[in-house]
Amino acid sequence: MKNALTEARRKALTAQVEKAVAATPVYDIHTHLYDPAFGELLLCGIDDLLTYHYLVAESFRYFDFPYEKFWALSKTQQADLIWDVLFLQHSPISEACRGVLTTLQMLGLDVKKRDLPKLRKWFAAQKPDAYITRCMEVARVRQICMTNSPFDDLERPRWEKGFRRDERFTSALRIDPLLVAWNDTAPKLAKWGYKVTTELSDRTLSEVRRFLADWSERIDAKYLMVSLPPDFTYPGDNACARLMETAVLPHCRESGLPFAMMPGVKRAVNPQLRLAGDGVGRCDTGTFENLIAAHPDNKFLITALSRENQYEFCVAARKFRNLHIFGCWWFTNVPHLIEEITRMRLELVGLSITPQHSDARVLDQIIYKWEHSRRIISGVLVDKYLDLARTGWETTTAEIQRDVNDLFGGAFERFCGASK
Ligand code: FIX
Ligand code: ZN
């Protein structure tokens, strides 16, 4: 078939899509950032950017000294070493390295000077609240969802004490220890006043539900969330499956909250690397189909860590309207995989997905994570609208804007709000 599109139409449509994607503020639905009321837990600035665990893992490929020597250093000293080995001794072409440079550039800093002390001075002069606003504006992020864990000893006391919430930050209740380390977690719940034992009796399960209800309310959770090892199975005679079925999912149904699952992480493959030491494994997508099929009244969010699982989850999303797939998580958050995964999702599922989340651990990272992803999402969308135009279908500017709004948080918010 002859391509009937004129060059002018092609250019105009491309410009329309690029403009909508570039300008639409996004709801960043999964991050590790904190409301400013959490003080130093909200990381930001050049030293936190440089000591991001993605860069730590890359640096150790060049370091020839013991792990412990690195961990004994101050953050500034660690950042100095990482800057030297990843930016000066080699070109910073990995996605995580490039991200630091994109962030600096978009903040108006001159990267070609390679002047780390000067960069430090600039960051030290920023005023916290205005700087959050600046980063969100530069990144065009309208809302940031935190990952909040009652099991985190630094976080928990602040929630218990209470604070005035910053409306830009929403919350997700993270429950990994409850589901993947029940025997260690039960005594903690008991200490906090919940009448539980390690045995999953009716009383224990009802107390776990009370714990989930208390914390969902306390943090005003938008959804509950767990990351899972590749070998999780459902149905199965394991504490994780039983707790899900008899405590977490009933609580989610009662409260109308989605349950987000992040399968495929192998924790502490190399514990010496600490946070940087986690790995990836392919999960059994059949397990998740079983779980979703057995709970049609629950809403599920899924992002898988393994590239090899992406296709099967797209197919699963076609089967289950109570499943919303989201994000290119962690090791999949690199340009060629974002492109592949986004294209596949749009082609197989359409617009009822959330193509990306930032997973930022350092505030300033939202700038590069969104800039890099926006460009890719934009390119894929341009192809899709051009394909439509070739059929004679005309997409209006308002329709493009509607679709981009959906991809950048609208579809997620509708999914969370919808009753299943
Ligand atoms: O489990 C998670 O939410 C992961 O995103 C983190 O644990 C991981 O360390 C990370 O930062 C990935 O981007
Ligand atoms: Zn995360």
Tab-separated table of C-alpha atoms and ligand atoms in Angstrom:
chain	number	residue	atom	x	y	z
A	1	MET	CA	0.000	0.000	0.000
A	2	LYS	CA	1.343	3.394	-0.937
A	3	ASN	CA	1.973	5.705	2.006
A	4	ALA	CA	-0.694	8.345	1.434
A	5	LEU	CA	0.571	10.767	4.058
A	6	THR	CA	1.987	14.033	2.872
A	7	GLU	CA	5.227	15.194	4.387
A	8	ALA	CA	3.397	18.199	5.858
A	9	ARG	CA	0.781	15.983	7.575
A	10	ARG	CA	3.509	13.691	8.918
A	11	LYS	CA	5.422	16.628	10.350
A	12	ALA	CA	2.340	18.264	11.838
A	13	LEU	CA	1.175	15.056	13.537
A	14	THR	CA	4.664	14.354	14.861
A	15	ALA	CA	4.885	17.856	16.318
A	16	GLN	CA	1.430	17.520	17.941
A	17	VAL	CA	2.314	14.252	19.650
A	18	GLU	CA	5.745	15.437	20.753
A	19	LYS	CA	4.237	18.594	22.207
A	20	ALA	CA	1.549	16.720	24.149
A	21	VAL	CA	4.024	14.189	25.568
A	22	ALA	CA	6.554	16.865	26.468
A	23	ALA	CA	4.061	19.168	28.160
A	24	THR	CA	1.714	16.799	30.003
A	25	PRO	CA	2.445	16.571	33.712
A	26	VAL	CA	2.772	13.005	34.928
A	27	TYR	CA	1.682	11.148	38.052
A	28	ASP	CA	4.807	9.224	39.080
A	29	ILE	CA	3.105	6.166	40.571
A	30	HIS	CA	6.115	4.413	42.123
A	31	THR	CA	9.113	6.132	43.694
A	32	HIS	CA	11.250	5.838	46.802
A	33	LEU	CA	11.011	9.565	47.510
A	34	TYR	CA	9.585	11.078	50.680
A	35	ASP	CA	7.309	13.910	51.693
A	36	PRO	CA	9.637	16.733	52.884
A	37	ALA	CA	8.289	16.199	56.411
A	38	PHE	CA	10.548	13.117	56.495
A	39	GLY	CA	13.591	15.421	56.471
A	40	GLU	CA	16.812	13.680	55.564
A	41	LEU	CA	14.976	10.610	54.222
A	42	LEU	CA	14.254	12.631	51.083
A	43	LEU	CA	17.561	12.286	49.243
A	44	CYS	CA	18.689	14.935	46.776
A	45	GLY	CA	21.770	16.597	45.319
A	46	ILE	CA	24.918	15.544	43.550
A	47	ASP	CA	26.338	13.201	46.207
A	48	ASP	CA	23.073	11.265	46.459
A	49	LEU	CA	22.868	11.184	42.666
A	50	LEU	CA	26.380	9.769	42.422
A	51	THR	CA	25.956	7.193	45.184
A	52	TYR	CA	22.702	5.811	43.674
A	53	HIS	CA	22.917	2.034	43.965
A	54	TYR	CA	22.757	1.633	40.175
A	55	LEU	CA	26.079	3.523	39.995
A	56	VAL	CA	27.561	1.711	42.979
A	57	ALA	CA	27.065	-1.605	41.152
A	58	GLU	CA	28.747	-0.222	38.022
A	59	SER	CA	31.661	1.271	39.986
A	60	PHE	CA	32.527	-1.982	41.721
A	61	ARG	CA	33.274	-3.498	38.325
A	62	TYR	CA	36.334	-1.194	38.290
A	63	PHE	CA	37.204	-0.951	42.001
A	64	ASP	CA	39.915	-3.342	43.118
A	65	PHE	CA	39.599	-2.874	46.896
A	66	PRO	CA	37.399	-4.738	49.407
A	67	TYR	CA	33.672	-3.914	49.618
A	68	GLU	CA	34.015	-2.978	53.277
A	69	LYS	CA	36.535	-0.286	52.475
A	70	PHE	CA	33.978	1.469	50.276
A	71	TRP	CA	31.181	1.197	52.836
A	72	ALA	CA	33.419	2.673	55.550
A	73	LEU	CA	33.813	5.908	53.554
A	74	SER	CA	31.633	8.997	53.934
A	75	LYS	CA	29.004	9.686	51.268
A	76	THR	CA	31.170	12.466	49.824
A	77	GLN	CA	34.180	10.171	49.592
A	78	GLN	CA	32.099	7.465	47.926
A	79	ALA	CA	30.741	10.023	45.455
A	80	ASP	CA	34.313	11.188	44.690
A	81	LEU	CA	35.354	7.629	43.846
A	82	ILE	CA	32.295	6.983	41.684
A	83	TRP	CA	32.696	10.280	39.828
A	84	ASP	CA	36.330	9.474	39.171
A	85	VAL	CA	35.856	5.918	37.967
A	86	LEU	CA	32.574	6.233	36.043
A	87	PHE	CA	32.774	9.774	34.675
A	88	LEU	CA	36.472	10.648	34.395
A	89	GLN	CA	38.294	7.368	33.859
A	90	HIS	CA	35.629	6.060	31.451
A	91	SER	CA	32.929	7.762	29.407
A	92	PRO	CA	29.610	7.829	31.288
A	93	ILE	CA	27.509	6.044	28.691
A	94	SER	CA	25.463	3.684	30.862
A	95	GLU	CA	21.849	4.784	31.386
A	96	ALA	CA	22.403	5.564	35.073
A	97	CYS	CA	25.526	7.645	34.349
A	98	ARG	CA	23.917	9.483	31.470
A	99	GLY	CA	20.997	10.202	33.776
A	100	VAL	CA	23.173	12.229	36.131
A	101	LEU	CA	24.311	14.374	33.211
A	102	THR	CA	20.785	14.876	31.843
A	103	THR	CA	19.666	15.979	35.304
A	104	LEU	CA	22.530	18.452	35.667
A	105	GLN	CA	21.983	19.837	32.197
A	106	MET	CA	18.240	20.302	32.692
A	107	LEU	CA	18.928	22.116	35.947
A	108	GLY	CA	21.011	24.555	33.913
A	109	LEU	CA	24.438	23.317	35.035
A	110	ASP	CA	27.413	23.020	32.729
A	111	VAL	CA	28.491	19.375	32.613
A	112	LYS	CA	31.485	19.861	30.345
A	113	LYS	CA	33.455	21.603	33.107
A	114	ARG	CA	33.555	18.295	35.045
A	115	ASP	CA	33.886	20.372	38.195
A	116	LEU	CA	32.497	18.295	41.075
A	117	PRO	CA	33.300	20.813	43.879
A	118	LYS	CA	31.458	23.537	41.967
A	119	LEU	CA	28.467	21.269	41.436
A	120	ARG	CA	28.431	20.537	45.167
A	121	LYS	CA	28.369	24.257	45.926
A	122	TRP	CA	25.398	24.797	43.639
A	123	PHE	CA	23.381	22.007	45.219
A	124	ALA	CA	24.251	23.150	48.747
A	125	ALA	CA	22.755	26.564	47.965
A	126	GLN	CA	19.299	25.200	47.020
A	127	LYS	CA	16.419	25.789	49.456
A	128	PRO	CA	14.636	22.460	50.124
A	129	ASP	CA	10.999	23.315	49.414
A	130	ALA	CA	11.680	25.518	46.405
A	131	TYR	CA	14.023	22.832	45.090
A	132	ILE	CA	11.288	20.167	45.223
A	133	THR	CA	9.053	22.507	43.224
A	134	ARG	CA	11.847	23.172	40.754
A	135	CYS	CA	12.605	19.483	40.187
A	136	MET	CA	8.911	18.671	39.747
A	137	GLU	CA	8.518	21.530	37.301
A	138	VAL	CA	11.592	20.628	35.276
A	139	ALA	CA	10.526	16.953	35.238
A	140	ARG	CA	6.861	17.889	34.661
A	141	VAL	CA	5.733	15.605	37.464
A	142	ARG	CA	2.407	16.565	39.074
A	143	GLN	CA	2.266	13.966	41.818
A	144	ILE	CA	4.772	11.629	43.435
A	145	CYS	CA	3.733	8.342	45.010
A	146	MET	CA	6.014	7.291	47.866
A	147	THR	CA	6.774	3.739	48.969
A	148	ASN	CA	5.942	3.653	52.671
A	149	SER	CA	6.849	0.752	54.906
A	150	PRO	CA	5.684	0.383	58.511
A	151	PHE	CA	8.613	-2.035	58.834
A	152	ASP	CA	11.152	0.710	58.207
A	153	ASP	CA	12.457	1.845	61.587
A	154	LEU	CA	13.275	5.329	60.304
A	155	GLU	CA	9.868	5.900	58.722
A	156	ARG	CA	7.516	4.311	61.222
A	157	PRO	CA	7.991	6.747	64.135
A	158	ARG	CA	7.260	9.727	61.898
A	159	TRP	CA	3.969	8.247	60.746
A	160	GLU	CA	3.085	7.354	64.322
A	161	LYS	CA	3.802	10.887	65.504
A	162	GLY	CA	1.873	12.403	62.606
A	163	PHE	CA	2.690	15.359	60.377
A	164	ARG	CA	1.068	17.730	57.928
A	165	ARG	CA	1.053	16.048	54.515
A	166	ASP	CA	2.488	17.725	51.438
A	167	GLU	CA	-0.238	17.324	48.820
A	168	ARG	CA	2.268	16.631	46.069
A	169	PHE	CA	3.153	13.298	47.700
A	170	THR	CA	0.795	10.329	47.838
A	171	SER	CA	1.458	7.024	49.509
A	172	ALA	CA	1.624	3.290	48.810
A	173	LEU	CA	1.723	0.743	51.627
A	174	ARG	CA	4.726	-1.544	51.155
A	175	ILE	CA	4.403	-4.923	52.847
A	176	ASP	CA	7.306	-7.125	51.701
A	177	PRO	CA	8.347	-8.304	55.201
A	178	LEU	CA	4.780	-9.330	56.000
A	179	LEU	CA	4.509	-11.542	52.929
A	180	VAL	CA	8.023	-12.793	52.264
A	181	ALA	CA	9.416	-13.054	55.828
A	182	TRP	CA	6.379	-13.857	57.963
A	183	ASN	CA	8.276	-15.736	60.690
A	184	ASP	CA	10.465	-12.690	61.383
A	185	THR	CA	7.588	-10.267	61.012
A	186	ALA	CA	4.983	-11.888	63.272
A	187	PRO	CA	6.930	-11.020	66.481
A	188	LYS	CA	7.110	-7.376	65.318
A	189	LEU	CA	3.366	-7.179	64.823
A	190	ALA	CA	2.900	-8.778	68.244
A	191	LYS	CA	5.191	-6.134	69.769
A	192	TRP	CA	3.091	-3.406	68.140
A	193	GLY	CA	-0.060	-4.733	69.822
A	194	TYR	CA	-1.522	-7.085	67.210
A	195	LYS	CA	-2.476	-10.481	68.613
A	196	VAL	CA	-0.607	-12.664	66.152
A	197	THR	CA	1.527	-15.787	66.334
A	198	THR	CA	3.556	-17.328	63.524
A	199	GLU	CA	0.781	-19.891	63.051
A	200	LEU	CA	-1.732	-18.540	60.525
A	201	SER	CA	-4.821	-19.069	62.685
A	202	ASP	CA	-8.107	-17.219	62.086
A	203	ARG	CA	-7.282	-14.840	64.916
A	204	THR	CA	-3.824	-14.094	63.535
A	205	LEU	CA	-5.223	-13.441	60.058
A	206	SER	CA	-7.890	-11.122	61.385
A	207	GLU	CA	-5.222	-9.228	63.342
A	208	VAL	CA	-3.096	-8.945	60.177
A	209	ARG	CA	-6.130	-7.429	58.454
A	210	ARG	CA	-6.486	-4.997	61.358
A	211	PHE	CA	-2.803	-4.053	60.958
A	212	LEU	CA	-3.301	-3.448	57.219
A	213	ALA	CA	-6.439	-1.394	57.816
A	214	ASP	CA	-4.702	0.753	60.458
A	215	TRP	CA	-1.720	1.477	58.229
A	216	SER	CA	-3.728	2.009	55.045
A	217	GLU	CA	-5.691	4.634	56.906
A	218	ARG	CA	-2.720	6.180	58.686
A	219	ILE	CA	-0.773	6.801	55.490
A	220	ASP	CA	-3.847	7.257	53.252
A	221	ALA	CA	-2.561	4.506	50.951
A	222	LYS	CA	-3.483	4.616	47.285
A	223	TYR	CA	-2.551	0.946	46.894
A	224	LEU	CA	-0.708	-1.878	48.683
A	225	MET	CA	2.507	-3.216	47.253
A	226	VAL	CA	4.928	-6.139	47.392
A	227	SER	CA	7.979	-7.260	45.444
A	228	LEU	CA	8.213	-11.014	44.994
A	229	PRO	CA	10.957	-13.534	44.280
A	230	PRO	CA	10.841	-15.362	40.916
A	231	ASP	CA	9.829	-18.643	42.564
A	232	PHE	CA	6.621	-17.402	44.228
A	233	THR	CA	3.776	-19.788	43.443
A	234	TYR	CA	0.011	-19.567	43.726
A	235	PRO	CA	-1.877	-21.590	44.636
A	236	GLY	CA	0.712	-22.979	46.967
A	237	ASP	CA	1.269	-24.190	50.451
A	238	ASN	CA	3.381	-21.207	51.436
A	239	ALA	CA	2.849	-18.457	54.004
A	240	CYS	CA	3.038	-15.757	51.334
A	241	ALA	CA	0.162	-17.218	49.290
A	242	ARG	CA	-1.944	-17.868	52.393
A	243	LEU	CA	-1.442	-14.377	53.789
A	244	MET	CA	-2.266	-12.872	50.419
A	245	GLU	CA	-5.413	-14.876	50.069
A	246	THR	CA	-6.739	-14.556	53.586
A	247	ALA	CA	-5.497	-11.152	54.744
A	248	VAL	CA	-4.102	-8.862	52.036
A	249	LEU	CA	-6.654	-9.448	49.289
A	250	PRO	CA	-9.686	-9.362	51.617
A	251	HIS	CA	-8.376	-6.082	53.041
A	252	CYS	CA	-7.859	-4.691	49.530
A	253	ARG	CA	-11.399	-5.691	48.564
A	254	GLU	CA	-12.883	-4.105	51.654
A	255	SER	CA	-10.970	-0.866	51.204
A	256	GLY	CA	-11.216	-0.818	47.396
A	257	LEU	CA	-7.416	-0.555	47.097
A	258	PRO	CA	-5.412	-2.198	44.303
A	259	PHE	CA	-2.661	-4.655	45.164
A	260	ALA	CA	0.596	-3.991	43.283
A	261	MET	CA	2.884	-6.949	42.663
A	262	MET	CA	6.459	-6.663	41.435
A	263	PRO	CA	7.628	-10.173	40.579
A	264	GLY	CA	11.115	-11.251	39.604
A	265	VAL	CA	13.508	-9.792	42.152
A	266	LYS	CA	16.208	-12.000	43.665
A	267	ARG	CA	17.218	-10.155	46.803
A	268	ALA	CA	20.860	-10.096	47.914
A	269	VAL	CA	22.407	-12.090	45.066
A	270	ASN	CA	25.588	-10.368	46.231
A	271	PRO	CA	24.985	-9.110	49.782
A	272	GLN	CA	28.371	-7.364	49.837
A	273	LEU	CA	26.901	-4.806	47.443
A	274	ARG	CA	24.094	-4.037	49.916
A	275	LEU	CA	21.214	-2.232	48.119
A	276	ALA	CA	23.048	-2.711	44.817
A	277	GLY	CA	23.248	-6.479	45.299
A	278	ASP	CA	19.782	-7.570	44.112
A	279	GLY	CA	19.314	-9.571	40.913
A	280	VAL	CA	16.632	-10.686	38.515
A	281	GLY	CA	14.837	-13.953	37.691
A	282	ARG	CA	11.982	-14.923	35.400
A	283	CYS	CA	8.700	-15.537	37.241
A	284	ASP	CA	5.917	-17.970	36.446
A	285	THR	CA	3.223	-15.784	34.861
A	286	GLY	CA	0.761	-18.672	35.345
A	287	THR	CA	0.984	-18.048	39.092
A	288	PHE	CA	-0.252	-14.493	38.610
A	289	GLU	CA	-2.974	-15.540	36.188
A	290	ASN	CA	-4.195	-18.016	38.816
A	291	LEU	CA	-4.187	-15.357	41.497
A	292	ILE	CA	-5.987	-12.774	39.377
A	293	ALA	CA	-8.519	-15.265	38.010
A	294	ALA	CA	-9.309	-16.442	41.530
A	295	HIS	CA	-9.906	-12.874	42.740
A	296	PRO	CA	-12.072	-11.091	40.180
A	297	ASP	CA	-13.186	-8.584	42.821
A	298	ASN	CA	-9.633	-7.421	43.486
A	299	LYS	CA	-7.645	-4.916	41.453
A	300	PHE	CA	-4.049	-5.813	40.612
A	301	LEU	CA	-1.146	-3.707	39.407
A	302	ILE	CA	1.869	-5.569	37.985
A	303	THR	CA	5.334	-4.635	36.820
A	304	ALA	CA	7.735	-7.521	36.181
A	305	LEU	CA	11.486	-7.256	36.512
A	306	SER	CA	12.391	-9.827	33.903
A	307	ARG	CA	12.354	-8.805	30.256
A	308	GLU	CA	11.214	-12.334	29.406
A	309	ASN	CA	7.969	-11.923	31.383
A	310	GLN	CA	6.754	-8.760	29.649
A	311	TYR	CA	4.985	-10.378	26.712
A	312	GLU	CA	3.039	-12.862	28.832
A	313	PHE	CA	1.876	-10.098	31.166
A	314	CYS	CA	0.617	-8.116	28.163
A	315	VAL	CA	-1.437	-11.135	27.154
A	316	ALA	CA	-2.660	-11.523	30.751
A	317	ALA	CA	-3.803	-7.880	30.724
A	318	ARG	CA	-5.941	-8.695	27.668
A	319	LYS	CA	-7.644	-11.451	29.680
A	320	PHE	CA	-8.176	-9.679	32.983
A	321	ARG	CA	-9.633	-6.188	33.220
A	322	ASN	CA	-8.761	-6.194	36.914
A	323	LEU	CA	-5.051	-6.164	35.961
A	324	HIS	CA	-3.256	-2.913	35.149
A	325	ILE	CA	0.342	-3.238	33.970
A	326	PHE	CA	2.737	-0.429	34.727
A	327	GLY	CA	6.297	0.819	34.471
A	328	CYS	CA	9.626	-0.440	33.195
A	329	TRP	CA	11.106	-1.477	36.485
A	330	TRP	CA	14.781	-1.116	37.432
A	331	PHE	CA	16.904	-3.216	35.024
A	332	THR	CA	14.230	-2.805	32.341
A	333	ASN	CA	14.406	0.984	32.729
A	334	VAL	CA	16.958	1.380	29.929
A	335	PRO	CA	16.130	2.966	26.561
A	336	HIS	CA	16.022	-0.088	24.319
A	337	LEU	CA	13.839	-2.050	26.732
A	338	ILE	CA	11.521	0.889	27.460
A	339	GLU	CA	11.009	1.213	23.718
A	340	GLU	CA	10.412	-2.505	23.213
A	341	ILE	CA	8.108	-2.897	26.210
A	342	THR	CA	6.103	0.279	25.549
A	343	ARG	CA	5.608	-0.615	21.902
A	344	MET	CA	4.506	-4.130	22.797
A	345	ARG	CA	2.092	-2.906	25.480
A	346	LEU	CA	0.490	-0.307	23.215
A	347	GLU	CA	0.172	-2.801	20.373
A	348	LEU	CA	-1.178	-5.627	22.517
A	349	VAL	CA	-3.189	-3.821	25.172
A	350	GLY	CA	-3.795	-0.266	23.937
A	351	LEU	CA	-3.968	2.775	26.151
A	352	SER	CA	-5.246	1.187	29.392
A	353	ILE	CA	-1.723	0.891	30.816
A	354	THR	CA	0.768	3.081	32.666
A	355	PRO	CA	3.954	2.891	30.607
A	356	GLN	CA	6.348	4.248	33.178
A	357	HIS	CA	7.155	5.106	36.774
A	358	SER	CA	10.477	6.618	37.830
A	359	ASP	CA	11.469	4.477	40.841
A	360	ALA	CA	13.520	7.535	41.793
A	361	ARG	CA	15.383	7.224	45.078
A	362	VAL	CA	16.877	10.689	44.783
A	363	LEU	CA	14.567	13.639	44.083
A	364	ASP	CA	16.578	15.096	41.196
A	365	GLN	CA	16.406	11.739	39.372
A	366	ILE	CA	12.800	12.405	38.389
A	367	ILE	CA	14.252	14.875	35.891
A	368	TYR	CA	16.284	12.390	33.878
A	369	LYS	CA	14.055	9.386	34.351
A	370	TRP	CA	11.092	11.267	32.909
A	371	GLU	CA	13.054	13.103	30.227
A	372	HIS	CA	14.525	9.857	28.895
A	373	SER	CA	11.219	7.979	29.052
A	374	ARG	CA	9.168	10.801	27.562
A	375	ARG	CA	11.341	10.836	24.458
A	376	ILE	CA	10.853	7.111	23.929
A	377	ILE	CA	7.119	7.130	24.676
A	378	SER	CA	6.779	10.069	22.307
A	379	GLY	CA	8.587	8.240	19.487
A	380	VAL	CA	6.434	5.131	19.885
A	381	LEU	CA	3.224	7.178	19.973
A	382	VAL	CA	4.225	9.126	16.867
A	383	ASP	CA	4.597	5.806	15.009
A	384	LYS	CA	1.203	4.659	16.223
A	385	TYR	CA	-0.661	7.834	15.248
A	386	LEU	CA	1.108	7.873	11.873
A	387	ASP	CA	-0.033	4.288	11.307
A	388	LEU	CA	-3.588	5.404	12.072
A	389	ALA	CA	-3.266	8.391	9.758
A	390	ARG	CA	-2.215	6.059	6.935
A	391	THR	CA	-5.614	4.354	7.207
A	392	GLY	CA	-7.320	7.710	6.724
A	393	TRP	CA	-8.233	8.018	10.438
A	394	GLU	CA	-7.764	11.544	11.708
A	395	THR	CA	-6.797	11.974	15.349
A	396	THR	CA	-7.589	15.400	16.773
A	397	THR	CA	-5.272	17.334	19.063
A	398	ALA	CA	-7.783	16.882	21.876
A	399	GLU	CA	-7.801	13.126	21.331
A	400	ILE	CA	-4.008	12.948	21.452
A	401	GLN	CA	-4.055	14.962	24.668
A	402	ARG	CA	-6.723	12.655	26.135
A	403	ASP	CA	-4.601	9.596	25.341
A	404	VAL	CA	-1.409	11.091	26.780
A	405	ASN	CA	-3.279	12.126	29.945
A	406	ASP	CA	-4.317	8.501	30.323
A	407	LEU	CA	-0.802	7.160	29.880
A	408	PHE	CA	0.612	9.707	32.318
A	409	GLY	CA	-1.584	8.857	35.267
A	410	GLY	CA	-5.189	9.151	34.098
A	411	ALA	CA	-5.646	5.454	33.337
A	412	PHE	CA	-4.024	4.563	36.670
A	413	GLU	CA	-6.280	6.925	38.625
A	414	ARG	CA	-9.347	5.601	36.846
A	415	PHE	CA	-8.272	2.026	37.552
A	416	CYS	CA	-7.731	2.805	41.238
A	417	GLY	CA	-11.079	4.570	41.475
A	418	ALA	CA	-13.102	2.050	39.497
A	419	SER	CA	-15.057	-0.637	41.271
A	420	LYS	CA	-14.341	-4.055	39.813
B	1	FIX	O1	11.622	-3.068	45.321
B	1	FIX	C1	11.615	-1.973	44.752
B	1	FIX	O2	10.675	-1.169	44.827
B	1	FIX	C2	12.822	-1.635	43.921
B	1	FIX	O3	12.484	-0.624	43.026
B	1	FIX	C3	13.981	-1.248	44.803
B	1	FIX	O4	14.098	-2.170	45.809
B	1	FIX	C4	15.289	-1.114	44.049
B	1	FIX	O5	16.319	-1.016	44.980
B	1	FIX	C5	15.315	0.066	43.143
B	1	FIX	O6	15.624	1.146	43.581
B	1	FIX	C6	15.011	-0.098	41.788
B	1	FIX	O7	14.911	0.841	41.006
B	2	ZN	ZN	10.980	0.533	43.637
